[in-house]
Every structure is written in structure tokens, then in C-alpha cells.
């Protein structure tokens, strides 16, 4: 899971699997809260899923500014490509 496309596909699969969202609704522009109806509990589940997939913990503070699927892709991309 290194490229933005890989991250997007993994994220799309997670949203479909975890929250039963139709794959065609998951676009980079989709708003997590308004378009995909993700609530705060779902967001925690998504953060946990990302942690399991990447082996790295995403900071809750960083996730607070996330609004769209593209924002999540950017946050995960920074996380997996950081020199940690």
C-alpha cells in the first residue's frame, strides 16, 4: 500500500466491507460524513482498520481535519511514507 491509487483502492474496499457502502459511491471527492454517512464511531473503526493494514497508528488529531476520501488517502500516504 504505497501509491495513492493503492491506498484509495484499499480504503474503498474497507468502506465497502466495514460500512456496506456501494463501491461507486466511494470517490476521492466524496465527503465521509455527508456523502457516505460515516459517523464518529465509524471513523474510529476506520482509523483502527487503517492501523491494522499499515501497522502504523494514525493520530486522531490528524483525522479530525479529514473530510473527504481524498483527505484520508493523503493522511495515509503521509503516514506510510514517513520516515518512522
JSON list of C-alpha atoms in Angstrom, two decimals:
[
{"chain": "A", "resi": 1, "resn": "UNK", "atom": "CA", "xyz": [0.00, 0.00, 0.00]},
{"chain": "A", "resi": 2, "resn": "UNK", "atom": "CA", "xyz": [2.40, 2.69, -1.21]},
{"chain": "A", "resi": 3, "resn": "UNK", "atom": "CA", "xyz": [0.88, 4.68, -4.06]},
{"chain": "A", "resi": 4, "resn": "UNK", "atom": "CA", "xyz": [-2.14, 6.93, -3.69]},
{"chain": "A", "resi": 5, "resn": "UNK", "atom": "CA", "xyz": [-4.06, 4.63, -6.05]},
{"chain": "A", "resi": 6, "resn": "UNK", "atom": "CA", "xyz": [-3.23, 1.61, -3.89]},
{"chain": "A", "resi": 7, "resn": "UNK", "atom": "CA", "xyz": [-4.31, 3.47, -0.78]},
{"chain": "A", "resi": 8, "resn": "UNK", "atom": "CA", "xyz": [-7.56, 4.57, -2.44]},
{"chain": "A", "resi": 9, "resn": "UNK", "atom": "CA", "xyz": [-8.40, 1.01, -3.53]},
{"chain": "A", "resi": 10, "resn": "UNK", "atom": "CA", "xyz": [-7.66, -0.33, -0.05]},
{"chain": "A", "resi": 11, "resn": "UNK", "atom": "CA", "xyz": [-9.75, 2.44, 1.51]},
{"chain": "A", "resi": 12, "resn": "UNK", "atom": "CA", "xyz": [-12.61, 1.82, -0.92]},
{"chain": "A", "resi": 13, "resn": "UNK", "atom": "CA", "xyz": [-12.57, -1.88, -0.05]},
{"chain": "A", "resi": 14, "resn": "UNK", "atom": "CA", "xyz": [-12.57, -1.05, 3.66]},
{"chain": "A", "resi": 15, "resn": "UNK", "atom": "CA", "xyz": [-15.52, 1.33, 3.35]},
{"chain": "A", "resi": 16, "resn": "UNK", "atom": "CA", "xyz": [-17.47, -1.23, 1.35]},
{"chain": "A", "resi": 17, "resn": "UNK", "atom": "CA", "xyz": [-16.60, -4.06, 3.73]},
{"chain": "A", "resi": 18, "resn": "UNK", "atom": "CA", "xyz": [-16.96, -2.21, 7.05]},
{"chain": "A", "resi": 19, "resn": "UNK", "atom": "CA", "xyz": [-19.91, 0.05, 6.31]},
{"chain": "A", "resi": 20, "resn": "UNK", "atom": "CA", "xyz": [-21.67, -1.64, 3.37]},
{"chain": "A", "resi": 21, "resn": "UNK", "atom": "CA", "xyz": [-21.25, 1.41, 1.14]},
{"chain": "A", "resi": 22, "resn": "UNK", "atom": "CA", "xyz": [-21.70, 0.84, -2.59]},
{"chain": "A", "resi": 23, "resn": "UNK", "atom": "CA", "xyz": [-18.26, 0.97, -4.28]},
{"chain": "A", "resi": 24, "resn": "UNK", "atom": "CA", "xyz": [-19.42, 3.53, -6.88]},
{"chain": "A", "resi": 25, "resn": "UNK", "atom": "CA", "xyz": [-20.25, 5.99, -4.06]},
{"chain": "A", "resi": 26, "resn": "UNK", "atom": "CA", "xyz": [-16.64, 5.94, -2.84]},
{"chain": "A", "resi": 27, "resn": "UNK", "atom": "CA", "xyz": [-14.88, 8.60, -4.90]},
{"chain": "A", "resi": 28, "resn": "UNK", "atom": "CA", "xyz": [-11.97, 10.85, -3.99]},
{"chain": "A", "resi": 29, "resn": "UNK", "atom": "CA", "xyz": [-14.37, 13.80, -3.77]},
{"chain": "A", "resi": 30, "resn": "UNK", "atom": "CA", "xyz": [-16.92, 12.02, -1.55]},
{"chain": "A", "resi": 31, "resn": "UNK", "atom": "CA", "xyz": [-17.42, 13.63, 1.85]},
{"chain": "A", "resi": 32, "resn": "UNK", "atom": "CA", "xyz": [-17.14, 10.97, 4.54]},
{"chain": "A", "resi": 33, "resn": "UNK", "atom": "CA", "xyz": [-19.82, 12.46, 6.75]},
{"chain": "A", "resi": 34, "resn": "UNK", "atom": "CA", "xyz": [-22.34, 13.88, 4.28]},
{"chain": "A", "resi": 35, "resn": "UNK", "atom": "CA", "xyz": [-21.99, 11.65, 1.21]},
{"chain": "A", "resi": 36, "resn": "UNK", "atom": "CA", "xyz": [-21.00, 8.36, 2.83]},
{"chain": "A", "resi": 37, "resn": "UNK", "atom": "CA", "xyz": [-22.81, 8.90, 6.15]},
{"chain": "A", "resi": 38, "resn": "UNK", "atom": "CA", "xyz": [-19.79, 7.95, 8.29]},
{"chain": "A", "resi": 39, "resn": "UNK", "atom": "CA", "xyz": [-20.29, 8.96, 11.92]},
{"chain": "A", "resi": 40, "resn": "UNK", "atom": "CA", "xyz": [-17.70, 9.43, 14.66]},
{"chain": "A", "resi": 41, "resn": "UNK", "atom": "CA", "xyz": [-17.90, 5.79, 15.78]},
{"chain": "A", "resi": 42, "resn": "UNK", "atom": "CA", "xyz": [-17.40, 4.65, 12.18]},
{"chain": "A", "resi": 43, "resn": "UNK", "atom": "CA", "xyz": [-14.42, 7.00, 11.90]},
{"chain": "A", "resi": 44, "resn": "UNK", "atom": "CA", "xyz": [-12.81, 5.29, 14.91]},
{"chain": "A", "resi": 45, "resn": "UNK", "atom": "CA", "xyz": [-13.41, 1.90, 13.27]},
{"chain": "A", "resi": 46, "resn": "UNK", "atom": "CA", "xyz": [-11.85, 3.21, 10.06]},
{"chain": "A", "resi": 47, "resn": "UNK", "atom": "CA", "xyz": [-8.78, 4.51, 11.92]},
{"chain": "A", "resi": 48, "resn": "UNK", "atom": "CA", "xyz": [-8.42, 1.10, 13.57]},
{"chain": "A", "resi": 49, "resn": "UNK", "atom": "CA", "xyz": [-8.71, -0.64, 10.21]},
{"chain": "A", "resi": 50, "resn": "UNK", "atom": "CA", "xyz": [-6.03, 1.64, 8.72]},
{"chain": "A", "resi": 51, "resn": "UNK", "atom": "CA", "xyz": [-3.78, 0.86, 11.68]},
{"chain": "A", "resi": 52, "resn": "UNK", "atom": "CA", "xyz": [-4.17, -2.89, 11.10]},
{"chain": "A", "resi": 53, "resn": "UNK", "atom": "CA", "xyz": [-3.49, -2.53, 7.36]},
{"chain": "A", "resi": 54, "resn": "UNK", "atom": "CA", "xyz": [-0.45, -0.26, 7.67]},
{"chain": "A", "resi": 55, "resn": "UNK", "atom": "CA", "xyz": [0.94, -1.32, 11.02]},
{"chain": "A", "resi": 56, "resn": "UNK", "atom": "CA", "xyz": [1.08, 2.38, 11.91]},
{"chain": "A", "resi": 57, "resn": "UNK", "atom": "CA", "xyz": [-1.21, 4.42, 14.09]},
{"chain": "A", "resi": 58, "resn": "UNK", "atom": "CA", "xyz": [-2.83, 7.45, 12.56]},
{"chain": "A", "resi": 59, "resn": "UNK", "atom": "CA", "xyz": [-3.18, 10.31, 15.04]},
{"chain": "A", "resi": 60, "resn": "UNK", "atom": "CA", "xyz": [-6.76, 11.14, 15.96]},
{"chain": "A", "resi": 61, "resn": "UNK", "atom": "CA", "xyz": [-5.83, 14.83, 15.72]},
{"chain": "A", "resi": 62, "resn": "UNK", "atom": "CA", "xyz": [-4.84, 14.36, 12.09]},
{"chain": "A", "resi": 63, "resn": "UNK", "atom": "CA", "xyz": [-8.10, 12.57, 11.37]},
{"chain": "A", "resi": 64, "resn": "UNK", "atom": "CA", "xyz": [-10.14, 15.47, 12.79]},
{"chain": "A", "resi": 65, "resn": "UNK", "atom": "CA", "xyz": [-9.34, 17.60, 9.74]},
{"chain": "A", "resi": 66, "resn": "UNK", "atom": "CA", "xyz": [-10.30, 14.83, 7.31]},
{"chain": "A", "resi": 67, "resn": "UNK", "atom": "CA", "xyz": [-13.49, 15.49, 5.39]},
{"chain": "A", "resi": 68, "resn": "UNK", "atom": "CA", "xyz": [-13.22, 13.68, 2.07]},
{"chain": "A", "resi": 69, "resn": "UNK", "atom": "CA", "xyz": [-11.96, 10.31, 0.90]},
{"chain": "A", "resi": 70, "resn": "UNK", "atom": "CA", "xyz": [-9.04, 12.16, -0.72]},
{"chain": "A", "resi": 71, "resn": "UNK", "atom": "CA", "xyz": [-8.15, 13.65, 2.68]},
{"chain": "A", "resi": 72, "resn": "UNK", "atom": "CA", "xyz": [-7.93, 10.12, 4.11]},
{"chain": "A", "resi": 73, "resn": "UNK", "atom": "CA", "xyz": [-5.78, 8.99, 1.17]},
{"chain": "A", "resi": 74, "resn": "UNK", "atom": "CA", "xyz": [-3.44, 11.94, 1.77]},
{"chain": "A", "resi": 75, "resn": "UNK", "atom": "CA", "xyz": [-3.22, 11.25, 5.51]},
{"chain": "A", "resi": 76, "resn": "UNK", "atom": "CA", "xyz": [-2.48, 7.55, 4.99]},
{"chain": "A", "resi": 77, "resn": "UNK", "atom": "CA", "xyz": [0.02, 8.33, 2.22]},
{"chain": "A", "resi": 78, "resn": "UNK", "atom": "CA", "xyz": [1.92, 10.66, 4.57]},
{"chain": "A", "resi": 79, "resn": "UNK", "atom": "CA", "xyz": [1.75, 8.03, 7.31]},
{"chain": "A", "resi": 80, "resn": "UNK", "atom": "CA", "xyz": [3.10, 5.10, 5.29]},
{"chain": "A", "resi": 81, "resn": "UNK", "atom": "CA", "xyz": [5.74, 7.18, 3.57]},
{"chain": "A", "resi": 82, "resn": "UNK", "atom": "CA", "xyz": [7.03, 8.98, 6.65]},
{"chain": "A", "resi": 83, "resn": "UNK", "atom": "CA", "xyz": [10.49, 8.13, 7.89]},
{"chain": "A", "resi": 84, "resn": "UNK", "atom": "CA", "xyz": [9.36, 6.48, 11.09]}
]
